[in-house]
Amino acid sequence: METIFSSIVQRDPQEKEFHQAVQEVMQSVRPVLDRNPEFRRQAVMERITEPERVIMFRVPWNDDQGQVHVNRGFRVEMNSAIGPYKGGLRFHPSVTLSIIKFLAFEQVFKNSLTTLSMGGGKGGSDFNPKGRSDGEVMRFCQNFMAELQRHIGSNTDIPAGDIGVGSREIGYLFGMYKKLRNEFTGVLTGKSLDWGGSLIRPESTGYGMVYFAAEMLAIREQTLEGRTCLVSGSGNVAQFAVEKILELGGRVVTLSDSSGYVFDEEGLDRDKLAYVMHLKNIRRGRIREYAGKYPRAVYVEVDPELDHNPLWAHHADCAFPCATQNEINEKDAQNLVNSGVSLVCEGANMPSTPGAVKVFLDNRILYGPGKAANAGGVAVSGLEMAQNSMRLHWPREEVDQRLQQIMKRIHRTCLNSAAEYGLEGNYLAGANIAGFVKVVNAMLDQGLV
Ligand code: NDP
């Protein structure tokens, strides 16, 4: 394993996030390889860590003043052993090939866990939609799709949203695909309801994560009722996580964005959440404005040079990181443990550093890793694809019920797979092992391709 890992690092030394994701999976699946010597002969680890295809392209576009800008577009088609590539698009200035490769790699295992027929992929651009007009975002999306359309299709690769790609961007991307290919198909998920979207898709990642957390608590005969929760982020995942936590009787006291966070000791309620949704989704404002609207809440600007994020030092029972990768470091994890948190459930992808994860596991915190806990989003994307193929719409209750069943099943699969290898209660090992075994078996069935 060490040799394989060092050759991955040597081949692409700058891809730190990708190495982090690979290392975590390698540690978890070591006992699987020990039990199956054939996997080594078949070089499954080397094959699963090498993308089937990497697409990188130039995206030129005009701003409102006529100035030309150039961004870089990516699509990493990681693995198609169990279905067409599926995974979101991220538009954020921090996007690099390493970030997209780590997200695509994670997506392979996550999609496998959903039990739906979806391979793993991810894409995006270093384009920053923040502060851009609708016209600028539209022109960028159109030029991005002008190239991407050659590589995707409803049976090949089906992108969706992620950070910086919401319903507005999906609309512009879909419109351009339809024009260029002259076909109306379910090539993207996260579409608006009137033209092929699924009910519950916007809510699915946040709701699904909270369903997963409720299952974890139920093992200890606990519920979310009356529990104080720290939530980070204030985008799609965070908003619907808060909605579901409130519905289940929890108390949410924080929300954040990339500049800082708000702490509201009174807790959010439905009206305050409606304000946040309007602020972030319609006005595209900053979370600091929350403290202006609700003066008993405080806004704390977070210094990126600080060795910890004070958001994670507040007294609470549960923590739900829903912003971005590596937002909880070892010190933050220790602060969470010290302030009484007994459950950490990840809405974001890889929000905890390896040091933080170790702190959670050493302290027997109920730890739900993103690739299992946030799989509800891609699961409902899979349900959107099914509805598109049948050209019909399932009612809200039906999709929500299917989502709950899927999250329960993923939770059970994680526990069973961990127990099979003597790692009782380790959701991280369970998620990696279950996701890995299914994909590897499919790869072996299909021969060396
Ligand atoms: P949004 O763009 O809707 O929201 C992202 C939120 O995270 C914003 O509040 C944003 O603040 C904050 N954020 C982004 N980058 C950083 C950063 N570098 N540091 C601190 N805060 C940051 O994205 P989503 O809610 O869709 O995604 C959030 C996370 O959930 C991501 O990790 C994503 O990969 C994951 N995820 C999303 C799914 C989905 O269905 N949408 C599915 C599965 C996982 P600001 O406004 O300042 O940028």
mmCIF file of N, CA, C and O and ligand atoms in Angstrom, residues 88 90-94 102-103 107 110 122 128 130 160-166 201-206 232-239 255-260 280-281 284-287 309 321-325 327 346-351 370 373-378 381, ligand 1:
data_model
loop_
_atom_site.group_PDB
_atom_site.id
_atom_site.type_symbol
_atom_site.label_atom_id
_atom_site.label_comp_id
_atom_site.label_asym_id
_atom_site.label_seq_id
_atom_site.Cartn_x
_atom_site.Cartn_y
_atom_site.Cartn_z
ATOM 1 N N GLY A 88 -21.295 16.472 -9.274
ATOM 2 C CA GLY A 88 -21.603 17.884 -9.488
ATOM 3 C C GLY A 88 -20.530 18.686 -10.195
ATOM 4 O O GLY A 88 -19.442 18.194 -10.521
ATOM 5 N N ARG A 90 -18.494 22.404 -9.655
ATOM 6 C CA ARG A 90 -18.195 23.440 -8.660
ATOM 7 C C ARG A 90 -17.583 24.655 -9.343
ATOM 8 O O ARG A 90 -16.603 24.509 -10.083
ATOM 9 N N PHE A 91 -18.171 25.831 -9.119
ATOM 10 C CA PHE A 91 -17.581 27.080 -9.615
ATOM 11 C C PHE A 91 -17.077 27.862 -8.401
ATOM 12 O O PHE A 91 -17.866 28.427 -7.627
ATOM 13 N N HIS A 92 -15.771 27.913 -8.230
ATOM 14 C CA HIS A 92 -15.196 28.618 -7.080
ATOM 15 C C HIS A 92 -13.737 28.923 -7.415
ATOM 16 O O HIS A 92 -13.064 28.090 -8.039
ATOM 17 N N PRO A 93 -13.225 30.108 -7.012
ATOM 18 C CA PRO A 93 -11.845 30.450 -7.397
ATOM 19 C C PRO A 93 -10.801 29.470 -6.874
ATOM 20 O O PRO A 93 -9.695 29.396 -7.416
ATOM 21 N N SER A 94 -11.139 28.684 -5.828
ATOM 22 C CA SER A 94 -10.149 27.748 -5.278
ATOM 23 C C SER A 94 -10.062 26.438 -6.074
ATOM 24 O O SER A 94 -9.264 25.563 -5.740
ATOM 25 N N PHE A 102 -10.161 14.908 -6.137
ATOM 26 C CA PHE A 102 -10.570 14.364 -4.825
ATOM 27 C C PHE A 102 -12.084 14.224 -4.769
ATOM 28 O O PHE A 102 -12.616 13.209 -4.275
ATOM 29 N N LEU A 103 -12.803 15.208 -5.297
ATOM 30 C CA LEU A 103 -14.265 15.138 -5.248
ATOM 31 C C LEU A 103 -14.779 13.984 -6.115
ATOM 32 O O LEU A 103 -15.714 13.266 -5.734
ATOM 33 N N GLN A 107 -16.779 10.676 -4.889
ATOM 34 C CA GLN A 107 -18.098 10.447 -5.500
ATOM 35 C C GLN A 107 -18.278 8.981 -5.905
ATOM 36 O O GLN A 107 -19.393 8.454 -5.845
ATOM 37 N N LYS A 110 -19.377 7.191 -2.748
ATOM 38 C CA LYS A 110 -20.687 7.701 -2.328
ATOM 39 C C LYS A 110 -21.786 7.136 -3.227
ATOM 40 O O LYS A 110 -22.802 6.637 -2.751
ATOM 41 N N LYS A 122 -16.738 14.362 -11.434
ATOM 42 C CA LYS A 122 -16.914 15.705 -10.847
ATOM 43 C C LYS A 122 -16.295 16.701 -11.812
ATOM 44 O O LYS A 122 -15.392 16.353 -12.577
ATOM 45 N N ASN A 128 -15.392 32.584 -10.558
ATOM 46 C CA ASN A 128 -16.050 33.006 -9.315
ATOM 47 C C ASN A 128 -17.357 33.732 -9.640
ATOM 48 O O ASN A 128 -17.333 34.876 -10.086
ATOM 49 N N LYS A 130 -19.422 34.949 -7.624
ATOM 50 C CA LYS A 130 -19.776 35.967 -6.629
ATOM 51 C C LYS A 130 -19.558 37.372 -7.195
ATOM 52 O O LYS A 130 -18.493 37.662 -7.749
ATOM 53 N N ALA A 160 -24.280 17.796 -12.110
ATOM 54 C CA ALA A 160 -25.297 18.434 -11.255
ATOM 55 C C ALA A 160 -24.645 19.669 -10.642
ATOM 56 O O ALA A 160 -23.581 20.108 -11.101
ATOM 57 N N GLY A 161 -25.227 20.225 -9.577
ATOM 58 C CA GLY A 161 -24.656 21.405 -8.923
ATOM 59 C C GLY A 161 -23.696 21.035 -7.814
ATOM 60 O O GLY A 161 -23.558 19.875 -7.427
ATOM 61 N N ASP A 162 -23.004 22.021 -7.295
ATOM 62 C CA ASP A 162 -22.147 21.907 -6.108
ATOM 63 C C ASP A 162 -21.913 23.357 -5.686
ATOM 64 O O ASP A 162 -22.701 24.247 -6.052
ATOM 65 N N ILE A 163 -20.837 23.647 -4.974
ATOM 66 C CA ILE A 163 -20.572 25.018 -4.539
ATOM 67 C C ILE A 163 -20.583 25.950 -5.760
ATOM 68 O O ILE A 163 -19.926 25.676 -6.771
ATOM 69 N N GLY A 164 -21.347 27.022 -5.684
ATOM 70 C CA GLY A 164 -21.379 28.038 -6.746
ATOM 71 C C GLY A 164 -22.227 27.654 -7.944
ATOM 72 O O GLY A 164 -22.347 28.434 -8.894
ATOM 73 N N VAL A 165 -22.803 26.473 -7.942
ATOM 74 C CA VAL A 165 -23.666 26.054 -9.060
ATOM 75 C C VAL A 165 -25.028 25.648 -8.477
ATOM 76 O O VAL A 165 -25.177 24.562 -7.914
ATOM 77 N N GLY A 166 -25.973 26.567 -8.589
ATOM 78 C CA GLY A 166 -27.330 26.341 -8.090
ATOM 79 C C GLY A 166 -28.294 26.306 -9.262
ATOM 80 O O GLY A 166 -27.894 26.105 -10.417
ATOM 81 N N ARG A 201 -35.211 17.552 -4.643
ATOM 82 C CA ARG A 201 -33.775 17.587 -4.992
ATOM 83 C C ARG A 201 -33.056 18.722 -4.270
ATOM 84 O O ARG A 201 -31.989 18.508 -3.693
ATOM 85 N N PRO A 202 -33.627 19.967 -4.234
ATOM 86 C CA PRO A 202 -32.892 21.028 -3.523
ATOM 87 C C PRO A 202 -32.675 20.696 -2.049
ATOM 88 O O PRO A 202 -31.640 21.012 -1.469
ATOM 89 N N GLU A 203 -33.654 20.042 -1.436
ATOM 90 C CA GLU A 203 -33.579 19.746 0.001
ATOM 91 C C GLU A 203 -32.719 18.517 0.314
ATOM 92 O O GLU A 203 -32.324 18.300 1.458
ATOM 93 N N SER A 204 -32.461 17.677 -0.701
ATOM 94 C CA SER A 204 -32.058 16.290 -0.442
ATOM 95 C C SER A 204 -30.739 16.123 0.314
ATOM 96 O O SER A 204 -30.633 15.243 1.170
ATOM 97 N N THR A 205 -29.728 16.935 0.028
ATOM 98 C CA THR A 205 -28.441 16.720 0.712
ATOM 99 C C THR A 205 -28.576 17.065 2.195
ATOM 100 O O THR A 205 -28.177 16.292 3.069
ATOM 101 N N GLY A 206 -29.166 18.217 2.482
ATOM 102 C CA GLY A 206 -29.336 18.639 3.875
ATOM 103 C C GLY A 206 -30.277 17.716 4.629
ATOM 104 O O GLY A 206 -29.970 17.247 5.732
ATOM 105 N N SER A 232 -22.173 24.872 9.886
ATOM 106 C CA SER A 232 -21.359 25.831 9.118
ATOM 107 C C SER A 232 -21.881 25.896 7.695
ATOM 108 O O SER A 232 -22.591 25.003 7.246
ATOM 109 N N GLY A 233 -21.473 26.984 6.987
ATOM 110 C CA GLY A 233 -22.005 27.238 5.652
ATOM 111 C C GLY A 233 -23.357 27.915 5.780
ATOM 112 O O GLY A 233 -23.949 27.983 6.881
ATOM 113 N N SER A 234 -23.851 28.436 4.648
ATOM 114 C CA SER A 234 -25.200 29.013 4.631
ATOM 115 C C SER A 234 -25.769 28.856 3.233
ATOM 116 O O SER A 234 -26.649 29.602 2.818
ATOM 117 N N GLY A 235 -25.222 27.885 2.494
ATOM 118 C CA GLY A 235 -25.690 27.630 1.132
ATOM 119 C C GLY A 235 -26.744 26.540 1.123
ATOM 120 O O GLY A 235 -27.432 26.304 2.115
ATOM 121 N N ASN A 236 -26.839 25.865 -0.004
ATOM 122 C CA ASN A 236 -27.897 24.868 -0.196
ATOM 123 C C ASN A 236 -27.923 23.812 0.899
ATOM 124 O O ASN A 236 -28.968 23.557 1.505
ATOM 125 N N VAL A 237 -26.788 23.186 1.173
ATOM 126 C CA VAL A 237 -26.779 22.072 2.127
ATOM 127 C C VAL A 237 -27.113 22.565 3.535
ATOM 128 O O VAL A 237 -27.952 21.987 4.236
ATOM 129 N N ALA A 238 -26.474 23.666 3.948
ATOM 130 C CA ALA A 238 -26.699 24.202 5.297
ATOM 131 C C ALA A 238 -28.162 24.600 5.487
ATOM 132 O O ALA A 238 -28.776 24.290 6.515
ATOM 133 N N GLN A 239 -28.744 25.271 4.504
ATOM 134 C CA GLN A 239 -30.115 25.780 4.658
ATOM 135 C C GLN A 239 -31.118 24.647 4.916
ATOM 136 O O GLN A 239 -31.937 24.722 5.833
ATOM 137 N N LEU A 255 -24.355 29.741 11.778
ATOM 138 C CA LEU A 255 -24.297 29.611 10.313
ATOM 139 C C LEU A 255 -23.078 30.415 9.886
ATOM 140 O O LEU A 255 -22.648 31.322 10.603
ATOM 141 N N SER A 256 -22.517 30.107 8.718
ATOM 142 C CA SER A 256 -21.301 30.840 8.341
ATOM 143 C C SER A 256 -21.221 31.047 6.830
ATOM 144 O O SER A 256 -22.019 30.492 6.067
ATOM 145 N N ASP A 257 -20.255 31.841 6.401
ATOM 146 C CA ASP A 257 -19.817 31.819 5.000
ATOM 147 C C ASP A 257 -18.304 31.957 5.020
ATOM 148 O O ASP A 257 -17.681 31.822 6.089
ATOM 149 N N SER A 258 -17.696 32.222 3.874
ATOM 150 C CA SER A 258 -16.237 32.172 3.842
ATOM 151 C C SER A 258 -15.593 33.366 4.558
ATOM 152 O O SER A 258 -14.384 33.377 4.749
ATOM 153 N N SER A 259 -16.383 34.361 4.988
ATOM 154 C CA SER A 259 -15.805 35.493 5.715
ATOM 155 C C SER A 259 -15.906 35.344 7.225
ATOM 156 O O SER A 259 -15.054 35.840 7.957
ATOM 157 N N GLY A 260 -16.962 34.707 7.714
ATOM 158 C CA GLY A 260 -17.136 34.614 9.165
ATOM 159 C C GLY A 260 -18.400 33.848 9.502
ATOM 160 O O GLY A 260 -18.994 33.208 8.637
ATOM 161 N N LYS A 280 -29.318 34.739 1.007
ATOM 162 C CA LYS A 280 -28.273 34.041 0.264
ATOM 163 C C LYS A 280 -28.699 33.696 -1.172
ATOM 164 O O LYS A 280 -27.880 33.759 -2.081
ATOM 165 N N ASN A 281 -29.984 33.335 -1.357
ATOM 166 C CA ASN A 281 -30.375 32.815 -2.671
ATOM 167 C C ASN A 281 -30.898 33.903 -3.612
ATOM 168 O O ASN A 281 -30.734 33.792 -4.827
ATOM 169 N N ARG A 284 -28.212 37.391 -2.716
ATOM 170 C CA ARG A 284 -26.808 36.960 -2.794
ATOM 171 C C ARG A 284 -25.917 37.803 -1.872
ATOM 172 O O ARG A 284 -24.835 38.261 -2.238
ATOM 173 N N GLY A 285 -26.435 37.990 -0.621
ATOM 174 C CA GLY A 285 -25.718 38.796 0.374
ATOM 175 C C GLY A 285 -24.780 37.970 1.238
ATOM 176 O O GLY A 285 -24.531 36.790 0.958
ATOM 177 N N ARG A 286 -24.271 38.582 2.312
ATOM 178 C CA ARG A 286 -23.298 37.921 3.194
ATOM 179 C C ARG A 286 -23.958 37.604 4.538
ATOM 180 O O ARG A 286 -24.843 38.325 4.993
ATOM 181 N N ILE A 287 -23.466 36.592 5.223
ATOM 182 C CA ILE A 287 -24.104 36.129 6.460
ATOM 183 C C ILE A 287 -23.982 37.175 7.571
ATOM 184 O O ILE A 287 -24.795 37.192 8.502
ATOM 185 N N ASN A 309 -11.019 27.643 14.087
ATOM 186 C CA ASN A 309 -12.194 28.448 13.764
ATOM 187 C C ASN A 309 -13.074 28.496 15.012
ATOM 188 O O ASN A 309 -13.579 27.461 15.451
ATOM 189 N N PRO A 321 -20.784 20.206 9.741
ATOM 190 C CA PRO A 321 -20.026 21.034 8.800
ATOM 191 C C PRO A 321 -20.628 20.933 7.388
ATOM 192 O O PRO A 321 -20.698 19.846 6.838
ATOM 193 N N CYS A 322 -21.067 22.065 6.842
ATOM 194 C CA CYS A 322 -21.768 22.066 5.542
ATOM 195 C C CYS A 322 -21.195 23.122 4.602
ATOM 196 O O CYS A 322 -21.918 23.627 3.730
ATOM 197 N N ALA A 323 -19.915 23.495 4.761
ATOM 198 C CA ALA A 323 -19.346 24.533 3.891
ATOM 199 C C ALA A 323 -18.380 23.931 2.869
ATOM 200 O O ALA A 323 -18.698 23.835 1.686
ATOM 201 N N THR A 324 -17.209 23.468 3.333
ATOM 202 C CA THR A 324 -16.185 23.093 2.339
ATOM 203 C C THR A 324 -15.164 22.124 2.929
ATOM 204 O O THR A 324 -15.237 21.776 4.111
ATOM 205 N N GLN A 325 -14.194 21.701 2.105
ATOM 206 C CA GLN A 325 -13.199 20.708 2.565
ATOM 207 C C GLN A 325 -12.245 21.308 3.594
ATOM 208 O O GLN A 325 -11.932 22.494 3.558
ATOM 209 N N GLU A 327 -12.465 22.188 6.659
ATOM 210 C CA GLU A 327 -12.879 23.332 7.494
ATOM 211 C C GLU A 327 -12.778 23.012 8.993
ATOM 212 O O GLU A 327 -12.914 23.901 9.824
ATOM 213 N N GLU A 346 -21.255 15.001 8.521
ATOM 214 C CA GLU A 346 -20.707 15.884 7.492
ATOM 215 C C GLU A 346 -21.644 16.081 6.294
ATOM 216 O O GLU A 346 -21.937 15.132 5.564
ATOM 217 N N GLY A 347 -22.068 17.335 6.080
ATOM 218 C CA GLY A 347 -22.819 17.679 4.882
ATOM 219 C C GLY A 347 -21.869 18.015 3.748
ATOM 220 O O GLY A 347 -22.125 17.723 2.583
ATOM 221 N N ALA A 348 -20.736 18.625 4.082
ATOM 222 C CA ALA A 348 -19.737 18.976 3.065
ATOM 223 C C ALA A 348 -18.905 17.745 2.719
ATOM 224 O O ALA A 348 -18.952 16.720 3.408
ATOM 225 N N ASN A 349 -18.144 17.830 1.643
ATOM 226 C CA ASN A 349 -17.231 16.756 1.255
ATOM 227 C C ASN A 349 -15.888 16.964 1.927
ATOM 228 O O ASN A 349 -15.288 18.033 1.794
ATOM 229 N N MET A 350 -15.427 15.951 2.670
ATOM 230 C CA MET A 350 -14.126 15.945 3.358
ATOM 231 C C MET A 350 -13.887 17.225 4.183
ATOM 232 O O MET A 350 -12.815 17.820 4.111
ATOM 233 N N PRO A 351 -14.866 17.636 5.011
ATOM 234 C CA PRO A 351 -14.663 18.866 5.792
ATOM 235 C C PRO A 351 -13.685 18.701 6.950
ATOM 236 O O PRO A 351 -13.249 19.701 7.517
ATOM 237 N N GLY A 370 -18.769 12.399 5.242
ATOM 238 C CA GLY A 370 -19.532 13.002 4.151
ATOM 239 C C GLY A 370 -19.944 12.014 3.080
ATOM 240 O O GLY A 370 -21.072 12.065 2.596
ATOM 241 N N ALA A 373 -22.942 10.390 4.708
ATOM 242 C CA ALA A 373 -23.981 11.262 5.270
ATOM 243 C C ALA A 373 -24.555 12.246 4.256
ATOM 244 O O ALA A 373 -25.722 12.630 4.362
ATOM 245 N N ASN A 374 -23.743 12.667 3.257
ATOM 246 C CA ASN A 374 -24.294 13.642 2.296
ATOM 247 C C ASN A 374 -24.709 13.001 0.974
ATOM 248 O O ASN A 374 -24.957 13.692 -0.007
ATOM 249 N N ALA A 375 -24.846 11.666 0.982
ATOM 250 C CA ALA A 375 -25.181 10.961 -0.271
ATOM 251 C C ALA A 375 -26.633 11.165 -0.702
ATOM 252 O O ALA A 375 -27.013 10.766 -1.805
ATOM 253 N N GLY A 376 -27.440 11.798 0.151
ATOM 254 C CA GLY A 376 -28.850 12.012 -0.200
ATOM 255 C C GLY A 376 -29.003 12.881 -1.449
ATOM 256 O O GLY A 376 -29.955 12.709 -2.219
ATOM 257 N N GLY A 377 -28.071 13.807 -1.665
ATOM 258 C CA GLY A 377 -28.155 14.692 -2.828
ATOM 259 C C GLY A 377 -28.039 13.916 -4.124
ATOM 260 O O GLY A 377 -28.899 14.003 -5.011
ATOM 261 N N VAL A 378 -26.999 13.101 -4.205
ATOM 262 C CA VAL A 378 -26.816 12.353 -5.452
ATOM 263 C C VAL A 378 -27.872 11.255 -5.554
ATOM 264 O O VAL A 378 -28.294 10.892 -6.662
ATOM 265 N N SER A 381 -30.698 12.850 -7.082
ATOM 266 C CA SER A 381 -30.342 13.072 -8.487
ATOM 267 C C SER A 381 -30.609 11.795 -9.285
ATOM 268 O O SER A 381 -31.094 11.843 -10.415
HETATM 269 P P1 NDP B 1 -23.241 26.529 -1.822
HETATM 270 O O1 NDP B 1 -22.451 27.223 -2.853
HETATM 271 O O2 NDP B 1 -24.727 26.594 -1.876
HETATM 272 O O3 NDP B 1 -22.804 27.008 -0.364
HETATM 273 C C1 NDP B 1 -21.484 26.868 0.060
HETATM 274 C C2 NDP B 1 -21.348 27.499 1.428
HETATM 275 O O4 NDP B 1 -20.044 27.210 1.953
HETATM 276 C C3 NDP B 1 -21.453 29.011 1.401
HETATM 277 O O5 NDP B 1 -21.964 29.451 2.627
HETATM 278 C C4 NDP B 1 -19.998 29.428 1.224
HETATM 279 O O6 NDP B 1 -19.713 30.732 1.663
HETATM 280 C C5 NDP B 1 -19.293 28.431 2.076
HETATM 281 N N1 NDP B 1 -17.932 28.240 1.572
HETATM 282 C C6 NDP B 1 -17.558 27.907 0.316
HETATM 283 N N2 NDP B 1 -16.223 27.862 0.195
HETATM 284 C C7 NDP B 1 -15.751 28.158 1.421
HETATM 285 C C8 NDP B 1 -14.447 28.272 1.948
HETATM 286 N N3 NDP B 1 -13.357 28.060 1.185
HETATM 287 N N4 NDP B 1 -14.341 28.588 3.259
HETATM 288 C C9 NDP B 1 -15.431 28.797 4.041
HETATM 289 N N5 NDP B 1 -16.686 28.715 3.579
HETATM 290 C C10 NDP B 1 -16.848 28.402 2.298
HETATM 291 O O7 NDP B 1 -22.737 24.994 -1.843
HETATM 292 P P2 NDP B 1 -23.455 23.704 -1.273
HETATM 293 O O8 NDP B 1 -24.215 24.038 -0.050
HETATM 294 O O9 NDP B 1 -24.114 23.019 -2.385
HETATM 295 O O10 NDP B 1 -22.178 22.806 -0.888
HETATM 296 C C11 NDP B 1 -21.594 22.826 0.416
HETATM 297 C C12 NDP B 1 -20.762 21.559 0.619
HETATM 298 O O11 NDP B 1 -21.616 20.407 0.471
HETATM 299 C C13 NDP B 1 -19.621 21.351 -0.398
HETATM 300 O O12 NDP B 1 -18.552 20.689 0.250
HETATM 301 C C14 NDP B 1 -20.249 20.402 -1.419
HETATM 302 O O13 NDP B 1 -19.274 19.667 -2.121
HETATM 303 C C15 NDP B 1 -21.068 19.516 -0.498
HETATM 304 N N6 NDP B 1 -22.144 18.785 -1.148
HETATM 305 C C16 NDP B 1 -23.137 19.435 -1.829
HETATM 306 C C17 NDP B 1 -24.156 18.727 -2.412
HETATM 307 C C18 NDP B 1 -25.320 19.397 -3.068
HETATM 308 O O14 NDP B 1 -26.265 18.688 -3.425
HETATM 309 N N7 NDP B 1 -25.333 20.700 -3.236
HETATM 310 C C19 NDP B 1 -24.156 17.251 -2.406
HETATM 311 C C20 NDP B 1 -23.116 16.662 -1.586
HETATM 312 C C21 NDP B 1 -22.146 17.426 -1.021
HETATM 313 P P3 NDP B 1 -19.490 31.920 0.589
HETATM 314 O O15 NDP B 1 -20.860 32.328 0.188
HETATM 315 O O16 NDP B 1 -18.731 32.956 1.315
HETATM 316 O O17 NDP B 1 -18.699 31.307 -0.552
#
